[in-house]
Coordinates of C-alpha atoms in Angstrom, one line a residue:
M1 CA 23.6 4.5 -40.2
S2 CA 27.2 5.9 -40.3
P3 CA 27.8 8.6 -37.7
D4 CA 28.9 11.2 -40.4
S5 CA 25.5 11.0 -42.2
R6 CA 23.9 12.3 -39.0
A7 CA 26.5 14.6 -37.3
K8 CA 27.3 16.9 -40.1
T9 CA 24.0 18.8 -40.1
L10 CA 22.5 20.4 -37.0
N11 CA 18.8 21.1 -37.1
F12 CA 17.7 24.3 -35.3
N13 CA 14.0 25.1 -35.0
V14 CA 12.9 28.8 -35.2
G15 CA 9.3 29.7 -34.4
V16 CA 8.1 32.6 -36.6
L17 CA 5.4 34.3 -34.5
G18 CA 3.6 37.6 -34.7
H19 CA 0.3 39.4 -35.1
V20 CA -1.8 38.4 -38.2
D21 CA -0.6 40.4 -41.2
S22 CA 2.8 41.3 -39.7
G23 CA 4.5 39.5 -42.7
K24 CA 5.5 36.2 -41.1
T25 CA 5.1 34.1 -44.2
S26 CA 6.7 36.6 -46.5
L27 CA 9.7 36.7 -44.1
A28 CA 9.9 32.9 -44.0
R29 CA 9.8 32.8 -47.8
A30 CA 12.4 35.6 -48.1
L31 CA 14.8 33.8 -45.7
S32 CA 14.5 30.5 -47.5
S33 CA 15.0 32.0 -51.0
T34 CA 17.8 34.4 -49.9
A35 CA 19.6 31.5 -48.4
S36 CA 19.2 29.4 -51.5
T37 CA 20.2 32.1 -54.0
A38 CA 23.3 32.6 -51.9
A39 CA 24.3 29.2 -53.1
F40 CA 23.4 27.3 -49.9
D41 CA 22.3 23.8 -50.3
K42 CA 18.6 23.9 -51.2
N43 CA 17.2 20.9 -53.1
P44 CA 14.2 21.9 -55.3
Q45 CA 12.7 18.5 -54.9
S46 CA 12.1 19.1 -51.2
R47 CA 9.3 21.5 -52.3
E48 CA 7.7 18.7 -54.4
R49 CA 8.3 15.9 -52.0
G50 CA 7.0 17.9 -49.0
I51 CA 9.7 16.4 -46.7
T52 CA 11.0 19.7 -45.4
L53 CA 8.6 22.2 -46.9
D54 CA 5.0 21.7 -45.8
L55 CA 2.3 23.2 -43.8
G56 CA 3.9 26.2 -42.1
F57 CA 7.4 24.7 -42.3
S58 CA 10.3 25.7 -44.5
S59 CA 14.0 25.3 -44.1
F60 CA 17.3 26.6 -45.3
T61 CA 20.9 25.5 -44.7
V62 CA 23.9 27.6 -44.0
D63 CA 27.6 26.9 -43.2
C64 CA 27.9 26.0 -39.6
P65 CA 29.1 29.1 -37.5
D66 CA 32.4 28.6 -35.7
H67 CA 30.9 28.6 -32.2
L68 CA 28.9 25.4 -33.1
R69 CA 31.4 23.8 -35.5
D70 CA 33.3 21.9 -32.8
S71 CA 30.4 21.0 -30.5
G72 CA 29.1 18.0 -32.4
G73 CA 30.9 15.5 -30.3
Q74 CA 33.4 13.2 -32.2
Q75 CA 32.1 14.4 -35.6
P76 CA 32.0 18.2 -36.0
Y77 CA 28.9 19.8 -37.6
D78 CA 29.7 21.3 -41.0
S79 CA 26.2 22.8 -41.8
L80 CA 23.3 24.3 -39.9
Q81 CA 19.7 23.8 -41.0
F82 CA 17.2 26.4 -39.8
T83 CA 13.7 25.0 -39.8
L84 CA 11.2 27.8 -39.8
V85 CA 7.9 27.0 -38.0
D86 CA 5.5 29.6 -39.4
C87 CA 2.8 29.9 -36.8
P88 CA -0.6 31.3 -37.9
G89 CA -1.9 34.5 -36.3
H90 CA -5.5 33.7 -35.7
A91 CA -7.2 31.5 -33.0
S92 CA -5.2 28.5 -34.3
L93 CA -2.0 30.3 -33.3
I94 CA -2.2 29.0 -29.8
R95 CA -3.0 25.5 -30.9
T96 CA -0.1 25.3 -33.3
I97 CA 2.5 27.0 -31.3
I98 CA 2.0 25.1 -28.1
G99 CA 2.0 21.9 -30.1
G100 CA 5.4 22.6 -31.5
A101 CA 6.7 24.8 -28.7
Q102 CA 8.6 22.0 -26.9
I103 CA 11.1 22.0 -29.8
I104 CA 11.3 25.7 -30.7
D105 CA 14.9 26.6 -30.0
L106 CA 14.6 30.3 -30.9
M107 CA 11.6 32.5 -31.4
M108 CA 11.5 35.1 -34.1
L109 CA 8.9 37.7 -33.1
V110 CA 7.7 39.7 -36.2
V111 CA 6.4 43.2 -35.5
D112 CA 4.9 45.5 -38.1
V113 CA 7.1 48.6 -37.7
V114 CA 4.2 50.9 -38.4
K115 CA 1.7 49.4 -36.0
G116 CA 4.0 48.3 -33.2
V117 CA 3.0 45.7 -30.6
Q118 CA -0.6 44.5 -31.1
T119 CA -2.8 42.1 -29.2
Q120 CA -1.5 38.9 -30.7
T121 CA 2.1 40.2 -30.6
A122 CA 1.7 40.3 -26.8
E123 CA 0.1 36.8 -26.8
C124 CA 3.1 35.4 -28.9
L125 CA 5.4 37.0 -26.3
L126 CA 3.6 35.2 -23.5
I127 CA 3.7 31.8 -25.3
G128 CA 7.4 32.4 -25.9
E129 CA 8.0 33.1 -22.2
L130 CA 6.3 29.8 -21.4
T131 CA 8.1 27.7 -23.9
C132 CA 11.2 29.2 -25.4
P133 CA 14.7 30.2 -24.2
R134 CA 15.7 32.9 -26.7
M135 CA 14.1 35.5 -29.0
V136 CA 15.0 37.8 -31.8
V137 CA 12.6 40.7 -32.7
V138 CA 12.2 41.5 -36.4
L139 CA 10.8 44.9 -37.3
N140 CA 9.2 44.2 -40.7
K141 CA 7.8 46.5 -43.4
I142 CA 10.4 49.3 -43.1
D143 CA 9.7 50.1 -46.8
L144 CA 6.4 51.7 -45.6
L145 CA 8.4 54.3 -43.7
P146 CA 9.3 57.6 -45.5
P147 CA 13.1 57.3 -46.3
N148 CA 14.0 60.5 -44.6
K149 CA 12.3 59.4 -41.3
R150 CA 13.1 55.7 -41.5
Q151 CA 16.1 55.5 -39.2
S152 CA 14.6 57.6 -36.4
A153 CA 11.3 55.6 -36.6
I154 CA 13.2 52.3 -36.3
E155 CA 15.2 53.6 -33.4
K156 CA 12.0 54.9 -31.6
M157 CA 10.3 51.5 -32.1
T158 CA 13.4 49.6 -31.0
K159 CA 13.4 51.7 -27.8
R160 CA 9.7 51.1 -27.2
L161 CA 10.2 47.3 -27.7
H162 CA 13.1 47.1 -25.2
K163 CA 10.9 48.9 -22.7
T164 CA 8.1 46.4 -23.3
L165 CA 10.5 43.4 -22.9
E166 CA 12.1 44.8 -19.8
S167 CA 10.1 42.7 -17.4
T168 CA 10.3 39.5 -19.5
R169 CA 13.0 36.8 -19.8
F170 CA 13.8 38.4 -23.2
K171 CA 15.1 41.8 -22.0
E172 CA 17.8 43.2 -24.2
C173 CA 17.2 40.7 -26.9
P174 CA 18.4 41.8 -30.4
V175 CA 16.1 43.8 -32.6
I176 CA 16.6 44.0 -36.4
A177 CA 14.8 45.9 -39.1
V178 CA 13.8 44.3 -42.5
A179 CA 11.4 44.6 -45.4
A180 CA 10.6 41.0 -46.3
K181 CA 8.3 41.9 -49.2
P182 CA 8.8 45.5 -50.2
G183 CA 5.7 46.9 -51.8
G184 CA 3.4 44.4 -50.1
P185 CA 1.9 41.1 -51.3
E186 CA 0.9 42.5 -54.7
A187 CA 4.4 43.8 -55.5
P188 CA 6.3 42.0 -58.3
E189 CA 8.7 39.3 -57.3
T190 CA 11.6 41.3 -58.7
E191 CA 11.5 43.6 -55.6
E192 CA 14.5 42.5 -53.5
P193 CA 13.9 42.0 -49.7
Q194 CA 15.9 44.4 -47.5
G195 CA 17.9 43.4 -44.5
V196 CA 17.5 39.6 -44.9
P197 CA 21.2 38.7 -45.3
E198 CA 21.8 40.6 -42.0
L199 CA 19.0 38.7 -40.3
I200 CA 20.5 35.4 -41.4
E201 CA 23.8 36.5 -39.9
L202 CA 22.0 37.5 -36.6
L203 CA 20.2 34.1 -36.5
K204 CA 23.6 32.3 -36.9
Q205 CA 25.0 34.3 -34.0
Q206 CA 22.0 33.5 -31.8
T207 CA 22.2 29.7 -32.4
Y208 CA 23.4 27.4 -29.6
L209 CA 23.6 23.6 -29.2
P210 CA 20.1 22.6 -28.2
K211 CA 19.7 19.9 -25.5
R212 CA 18.5 16.8 -27.3
D213 CA 17.7 13.5 -25.6
A214 CA 17.1 10.2 -27.5
K215 CA 15.9 8.5 -24.3
G216 CA 12.3 7.9 -23.3
D217 CA 9.2 7.2 -25.3
L218 CA 8.8 8.6 -28.8
L219 CA 6.5 11.6 -29.3
M220 CA 6.4 13.1 -32.7
A221 CA 4.2 16.0 -33.8
V222 CA 3.0 15.3 -37.4
D223 CA 2.1 18.5 -39.3
H224 CA 1.6 17.0 -42.8
C225 CA 0.6 13.6 -44.3
F226 CA 0.6 12.6 -48.0
S227 CA 1.0 9.5 -50.1
I228 CA 3.8 8.8 -52.6
R229 CA 2.7 6.3 -55.3
G230 CA 4.3 3.0 -55.0
Q231 CA 6.0 3.8 -51.7
G232 CA 3.3 4.4 -49.0
T233 CA 2.2 7.3 -46.8
V234 CA 4.7 9.9 -45.6
M235 CA 4.1 11.6 -42.3
T236 CA 6.3 14.7 -41.8
G237 CA 6.9 16.3 -38.5
T238 CA 9.2 17.1 -35.6
I239 CA 10.3 14.6 -32.9
L240 CA 9.3 16.2 -29.6
Q241 CA 10.9 13.5 -27.4
G242 CA 12.7 10.2 -27.7
S243 CA 13.8 8.7 -31.0
L244 CA 12.7 6.5 -33.9
A245 CA 14.3 4.1 -36.4
V246 CA 13.5 2.1 -39.5
N247 CA 11.4 -1.1 -38.6
D248 CA 10.2 0.5 -35.3
T249 CA 6.4 0.1 -34.6
V250 CA 4.7 3.4 -33.9
E251 CA 1.2 4.2 -32.7
I252 CA -1.2 6.8 -34.0
P253 CA -3.1 7.1 -30.7
V254 CA -6.1 9.2 -32.0
L255 CA -6.9 6.4 -34.5
K256 CA -5.8 3.5 -32.2
V257 CA -3.7 2.0 -35.0
T258 CA 0.0 0.9 -35.1
K259 CA 2.2 1.0 -38.1
K260 CA 5.8 -0.2 -38.9
I261 CA 8.3 2.4 -40.1
K262 CA 9.4 1.5 -43.7
S263 CA 11.9 4.4 -44.2
V264 CA 13.0 7.7 -42.7
Q265 CA 14.3 10.8 -44.5
M266 CA 16.1 13.7 -42.8
F267 CA 17.7 16.7 -44.6
R268 CA 16.4 15.1 -47.8
K269 CA 18.6 12.1 -47.3
P270 CA 17.6 8.5 -46.2
V271 CA 18.7 7.8 -42.6
S272 CA 18.1 4.8 -40.4
G273 CA 16.9 6.8 -37.4
A274 CA 16.3 10.3 -35.9
M275 CA 15.9 11.8 -32.4
Q276 CA 14.4 14.7 -30.4
G277 CA 14.5 18.0 -32.3
D278 CA 14.9 16.5 -35.7
R279 CA 12.5 17.2 -38.6
V280 CA 11.8 13.9 -40.4
G281 CA 9.6 12.3 -43.0
V282 CA 8.5 8.9 -41.9
C283 CA 7.1 6.4 -44.5
V284 CA 4.5 3.8 -43.5
T285 CA 2.4 1.5 -45.7
Q286 CA -1.4 0.8 -45.9
F287 CA -2.4 4.1 -44.3
D288 CA -4.8 6.6 -45.7
P289 CA -3.2 10.1 -45.4
K290 CA -6.7 11.7 -45.2
L291 CA -7.1 10.2 -41.7
L292 CA -4.3 12.3 -40.2
E293 CA -3.6 15.8 -41.3
R294 CA -2.0 16.9 -37.9
G295 CA -1.6 15.0 -34.7
L296 CA 0.8 12.8 -32.6
V297 CA 2.7 9.6 -33.3
C298 CA 4.2 7.8 -30.3
T299 CA 5.7 4.6 -28.8
P300 CA 2.7 2.2 -28.6
G301 CA 0.8 2.6 -25.4
S302 CA 2.8 5.7 -24.2
L303 CA 0.1 8.3 -24.6
R304 CA -3.2 8.4 -22.7
T305 CA -6.6 9.5 -23.9
L306 CA -8.2 11.6 -21.2
Y307 CA -11.8 12.6 -20.6
A308 CA -10.9 14.9 -17.7
A309 CA -7.7 16.1 -15.9
I310 CA -6.4 17.9 -12.9
I311 CA -3.9 20.6 -13.5
S312 CA -1.9 23.1 -11.5
T313 CA -3.0 26.7 -12.4
R314 CA -1.5 30.2 -12.6
K315 CA -3.5 33.1 -14.0
I316 CA -1.7 34.9 -16.9
G317 CA -1.3 38.5 -15.6
Y318 CA -2.4 40.2 -18.9
F319 CA -5.7 38.4 -18.9
K320 CA -8.4 40.9 -17.8
G321 CA -11.4 38.7 -17.3
S322 CA -12.2 36.6 -14.2
L323 CA -11.6 32.9 -14.1
A324 CA -14.9 31.5 -13.0
T325 CA -15.7 28.0 -12.0
R326 CA -18.1 26.2 -14.4
A327 CA -17.0 28.6 -17.2
K328 CA -15.8 27.0 -20.4
F329 CA -12.3 27.7 -21.8
H330 CA -10.3 26.6 -24.8
I331 CA -7.8 24.2 -23.3
T332 CA -4.6 23.5 -25.3
V333 CA -3.0 20.4 -24.1
G334 CA -0.4 18.2 -26.0
H335 CA -1.2 18.9 -29.6
E336 CA -4.9 19.6 -29.3
T337 CA -7.2 22.4 -28.4
V338 CA -10.6 21.4 -26.9
M339 CA -13.3 23.1 -24.9
A340 CA -13.5 22.2 -21.3
K341 CA -15.5 23.1 -18.2
V342 CA -13.3 24.3 -15.4
T343 CA -13.7 23.9 -11.6
F344 CA -11.1 25.8 -9.5
F345 CA -10.0 24.6 -6.0
G346 CA -7.3 25.5 -3.5
L347 CA -6.0 24.6 0.0
P348 CA -8.5 25.1 2.8
P349 CA -8.0 28.5 4.5
A350 CA -6.1 27.0 7.5
D351 CA -3.5 25.4 5.1
T352 CA -2.7 28.5 3.0
K353 CA -0.9 30.6 5.4
P354 CA 2.8 30.7 4.3
T355 CA 5.3 29.5 6.9
P356 CA 8.0 32.0 7.9
S357 CA 10.8 29.8 6.4
E358 CA 9.1 29.6 3.0
P359 CA 7.3 32.8 2.4
S360 CA 5.6 31.8 -0.8
S361 CA 6.5 28.1 -1.5
L362 CA 4.2 26.9 -4.3
E363 CA 5.3 23.3 -4.1
T364 CA 2.3 21.5 -2.5
P365 CA 2.0 18.3 -4.5
F366 CA -1.6 17.4 -5.6
T367 CA -2.9 14.3 -3.9
F368 CA -6.3 12.6 -3.6
E369 CA -5.6 12.1 0.2
R370 CA -5.8 15.9 0.9
E371 CA -9.0 17.9 1.3
Y372 CA -9.4 21.0 -0.9
S373 CA -11.7 24.0 -0.8
Y374 CA -14.1 24.7 -3.6
Q375 CA -13.6 28.1 -5.3
D376 CA -16.3 30.1 -7.2
E377 CA -13.4 31.6 -9.2
Y378 CA -9.6 31.6 -9.3
V379 CA -8.2 33.6 -6.3
S380 CA -5.8 36.4 -7.5
R381 CA -3.7 38.5 -5.1
Q382 CA -4.3 41.5 -7.4
K383 CA -7.9 41.3 -6.5
E384 CA -7.1 41.4 -2.8
A385 CA -4.6 44.3 -3.5
A386 CA -1.9 42.1 -1.9
S387 CA 1.6 41.5 -3.1
G388 CA 3.4 38.2 -3.7
P389 CA 2.4 35.3 -5.9
D390 CA -1.2 34.1 -6.1
P391 CA -2.1 31.3 -3.6
E392 CA -1.5 27.8 -4.9
Q393 CA -4.5 26.5 -6.9
W394 CA -5.6 23.7 -9.1
A395 CA -8.4 23.1 -11.6
L396 CA -10.4 20.1 -12.7
L397 CA -10.9 20.2 -16.5
E398 CA -13.8 18.3 -18.0
F399 CA -13.2 18.0 -21.7
E400 CA -16.0 18.2 -24.3
R401 CA -14.2 15.4 -26.2
P402 CA -11.4 13.2 -25.2
V403 CA -7.8 14.4 -25.7
T404 CA -4.6 12.5 -26.3
C405 CA -1.5 13.9 -24.5
P406 CA 1.7 13.1 -22.7
A407 CA 2.0 13.2 -18.9
L408 CA 3.0 16.4 -17.2
C409 CA 2.6 18.4 -20.4
L410 CA 2.0 22.1 -20.5
V411 CA -1.7 23.2 -20.5
I412 CA -2.9 26.7 -21.5
G413 CA -6.5 27.9 -21.0
S414 CA -7.7 30.7 -23.3
K415 CA -10.8 32.5 -24.5
L416 CA -10.2 32.1 -28.2
D417 CA -13.8 33.2 -29.0
T418 CA -12.8 36.8 -27.9
D419 CA -13.0 39.2 -30.8
I420 CA -9.6 39.0 -32.6
H421 CA -9.6 42.8 -33.0
A422 CA -10.4 43.6 -29.4
N423 CA -7.4 44.8 -27.6
A424 CA -7.4 42.0 -25.0
C425 CA -5.2 39.1 -24.2
R426 CA -7.0 35.8 -24.9
L427 CA -4.6 33.6 -22.9
A428 CA -6.1 33.2 -19.4
F429 CA -4.2 30.6 -17.4
Q430 CA -1.4 28.1 -17.7
G431 CA -0.4 25.0 -15.7
R432 CA 0.9 21.4 -15.9
L433 CA -1.2 18.2 -16.3
L434 CA -1.0 16.4 -12.9
H435 CA -3.6 13.7 -13.2
G436 CA -5.7 12.3 -16.0
F437 CA -9.0 10.5 -16.0
E438 CA -9.0 7.8 -18.7
D439 CA -12.4 6.2 -17.8
K440 CA -15.3 7.6 -19.8
S441 CA -17.5 7.3 -16.7
Y442 CA -14.9 9.1 -14.5
A443 CA -17.7 11.2 -12.9
E444 CA -19.1 8.1 -11.2
T445 CA -15.9 6.1 -10.7
S446 CA -13.2 8.6 -9.9
L447 CA -14.5 12.1 -9.0
P448 CA -16.0 11.0 -5.7
Q449 CA -12.4 10.4 -4.5
L450 CA -11.6 14.1 -5.2
R451 CA -12.4 15.7 -1.8
I452 CA -13.3 19.2 -2.7
F453 CA -15.7 20.7 -0.2
K454 CA -18.0 23.7 0.1
T455 CA -18.6 25.1 3.6
K456 CA -22.2 25.9 4.4
H457 CA -23.6 28.1 7.1
K458 CA -27.3 28.3 8.1
E459 CA -28.9 30.6 10.7
G460 CA -32.2 30.3 12.6
Q461 CA -33.8 31.3 15.9
V462 CA -35.0 29.7 19.1
E463 CA -38.8 29.9 19.2
R464 CA -39.4 28.6 22.7
V465 CA -38.1 26.4 25.5
T466 CA -39.7 23.0 26.1
D467 CA -37.7 22.0 29.1
D468 CA -34.2 22.6 30.7
Y469 CA -32.6 20.4 28.0
S470 CA -34.5 21.2 24.8
V471 CA -35.7 24.0 22.7
I472 CA -37.8 24.4 19.5
G473 CA -36.1 26.2 16.6
R474 CA -37.4 27.9 13.4
S475 CA -36.2 29.7 10.2
L476 CA -33.2 27.3 9.7
F477 CA -35.0 25.1 7.1
K478 CA -37.6 25.5 4.5
K479 CA -41.0 23.8 5.0
E480 CA -40.2 21.3 2.2
T481 CA -36.7 20.4 3.6
N482 CA -36.1 16.7 4.4
L483 CA -35.1 17.2 8.1
Q484 CA -34.1 13.6 8.5
L485 CA -30.8 14.6 6.6
F486 CA -29.9 17.0 9.4
V487 CA -30.7 14.8 12.4
G488 CA -27.6 14.4 14.6
L489 CA -25.9 17.6 13.3
K490 CA -24.4 20.0 16.0
V491 CA -25.7 23.5 16.3
T492 CA -24.6 26.4 18.6
L493 CA -26.9 29.1 20.2
T494 CA -25.8 32.7 20.3
T495 CA -25.9 32.4 24.1
G496 CA -23.1 29.9 24.0
E497 CA -24.8 26.5 24.5
S498 CA -24.3 23.8 21.9
G499 CA -26.9 21.1 21.0
V500 CA -27.9 18.5 18.5
I501 CA -30.8 18.5 16.1
E502 CA -33.2 15.7 17.2
G503 CA -35.8 15.9 14.5
G504 CA -38.7 17.9 13.0
F505 CA -41.5 19.5 15.1
G506 CA -44.8 19.9 13.3
Q507 CA -45.1 20.5 9.5
S508 CA -43.7 24.0 9.1
G509 CA -40.0 23.3 9.1
K510 CA -39.6 23.8 12.9
F511 CA -37.3 21.4 14.7
K512 CA -36.3 20.2 18.1
I513 CA -32.8 20.7 19.6
R514 CA -31.4 18.7 22.5
I515 CA -29.0 20.7 24.7
Q516 CA -26.9 18.0 26.4
E517 CA -25.3 20.3 29.1
G518 CA -28.7 22.0 29.8
L519 CA -29.7 25.6 29.2
R520 CA -28.1 28.3 31.3
P521 CA -30.4 30.1 33.8
E522 CA -29.8 33.4 31.9
T523 CA -30.8 31.9 28.6
K524 CA -34.0 30.5 30.1
Q525 CA -34.6 34.0 31.6
L526 CA -34.1 35.6 28.2
L527 CA -36.4 33.2 26.4
S528 CA -39.1 33.3 29.1
S529 CA -39.1 37.1 29.3
K530 CA -39.5 37.1 25.5
K531 CA -42.6 35.0 26.0
K532 CA -44.0 37.3 28.7
G533 CA -43.4 40.3 26.5
K534 CA -45.6 38.8 23.8
S535 CA -48.5 37.8 26.1
G536 CA -48.5 41.2 27.9
S537 CA -49.2 43.0 24.7
K538 CA -52.8 41.8 24.7
G539 CA -53.7 44.1 27.6
G540 CA -54.7 47.0 25.4
L541 CA -54.0 50.4 27.2
A542 CA -51.6 48.9 29.6
C543 CA -49.1 48.0 26.9
E544 CA -48.8 51.7 25.9
E545 CA -47.3 52.6 29.2
E546 CA -44.8 49.7 29.3
P547 CA -41.3 50.7 28.0
K548 CA -40.7 49.2 24.6
T549 CA -37.8 46.9 25.2
E550 CA -37.1 44.6 22.3
S551 CA -35.5 41.4 23.6
Q552 CA -32.8 40.0 21.3
P553 CA -33.9 36.7 19.8
V554 CA -31.6 33.8 20.5
G555 CA -29.9 32.7 17.3
I556 CA -29.0 29.2 16.1
H557 CA -25.9 28.6 14.0
L558 CA -25.4 25.4 11.9
H559 CA -22.0 24.9 10.2
F560 CA -21.2 21.9 8.0
K561 CA -19.4 21.1 4.8
R562 CA -20.4 19.1 1.7
Y563 CA -18.1 17.4 -0.8
V564 CA -18.9 18.6 -4.3
F565 CA -18.5 15.2 -5.9
D566 CA -20.1 13.1 -3.2
P567 CA -23.0 11.2 -4.9
H568 CA -24.8 11.0 -1.6
K569 CA -24.5 14.7 -0.8
K570 CA -23.7 13.9 2.8
M571 CA -23.2 16.8 5.3
V572 CA -20.0 16.6 7.3
Q573 CA -19.1 18.4 10.5
S574 CA -15.5 18.3 11.9

């Protein structure tokens, strides 16, 4: 491939996000058609061929702005292609966006000027914060505002948005007002969009040279697949990482098949290769397009299929529910969203105190060598009314079906079954994939190595002394408990002595404790006076004159821990 066939056009990916019905698709359509009627290069065949215009993707090309013109290395760029990624607003929103988020260079947040920021608008903003460096806010549907109040309503909404964005990475981002489809979806096509040429100029100003890297394994997100008679099957998508070239062999990991690339098209022209950030159509032969509507294509063997995973976790501040262990969440990982059961765990209490030199360092690497404390739910500082970041935590995700994803990818947990109209954020937590379990029987083979423990505490009472070195205890176990499991465990008495459980005593759950150091005289005194008090009460009248002194029973404390994934359920004492 000659360098000039590549270097002349820069592809810049713009994610079009916003609440359902905010007019995202109308806006994408208006941008593409305005750009083409303004005599920009727009090949009508691209619509038929589906190379650049397909599910949720459209593109338009403009002259390259001056600030980018000379940044194309040896060969300056002479045109700039905007690829609009129109992200749906319903539950699939999160699946789609995160799948393509790694290559969204700029986010266009579409807000209905009449309704303002709605639930999904806030969710889009959150996803943008996790995945995207820049944003432009588009106030749409200004044709619905009465002409005499239009300007003041736009100013008011702009002010409100800047207030909302103040605490995000997008503070002071540009806000522009448009009417992408005046009169709404039913209006005739003759109605001219308002403010679109100005929006194109703003987008041009906001462009920058995205960091693209051709190194590493190929990962391509395919969003459309169709066959062309006599040629083969075309997979169109965006290269998330690495590069590809004609004659390369690629893998479709979800189907466990490999295919050779017959030809590649980019910007509607045949090319010999493409790299990260490029939108391409890749042609392969003998492949049924029905098998892959959306999904990933990669360097053979570079992606892993996981049955479970360990991730770092951070709760998303706007999520109002609790994050409970054993609950199920929608987990978006790589290009897939799948239900998973979640188990939260953290550092044992002794390990979580921040050191003075690093007040809130959150950099403890996950390792199977370390012990972790089981958590019934994610621990949030807000709950404890404390300031600073949440303590460091991880989660085990057990997927309902296997997922294929790259290492260290972004993971987002959500409650997508929440009512779409409820005014509540559905994004619950986010993190990075740290370790994946590829073995179907991971629960037997790998989980026992994960040392997550629960601490247990049992309390009972001393019933009587048998001699200076042993006592009989009760109320620590149920009648049906297998006491053999507890033989040899250490206990402490509330009077200070420590002992070891020697075995059961009788059939009612009582047990014998050996006190190695011997009972203290005052403990013996306490236990024998308790005995006397009991026998004295049989004396009828006499007991009425005795002062009623209740002697405190001597308590027994048993502390141990159990590893959650230990198949033998052994009890461990430090």
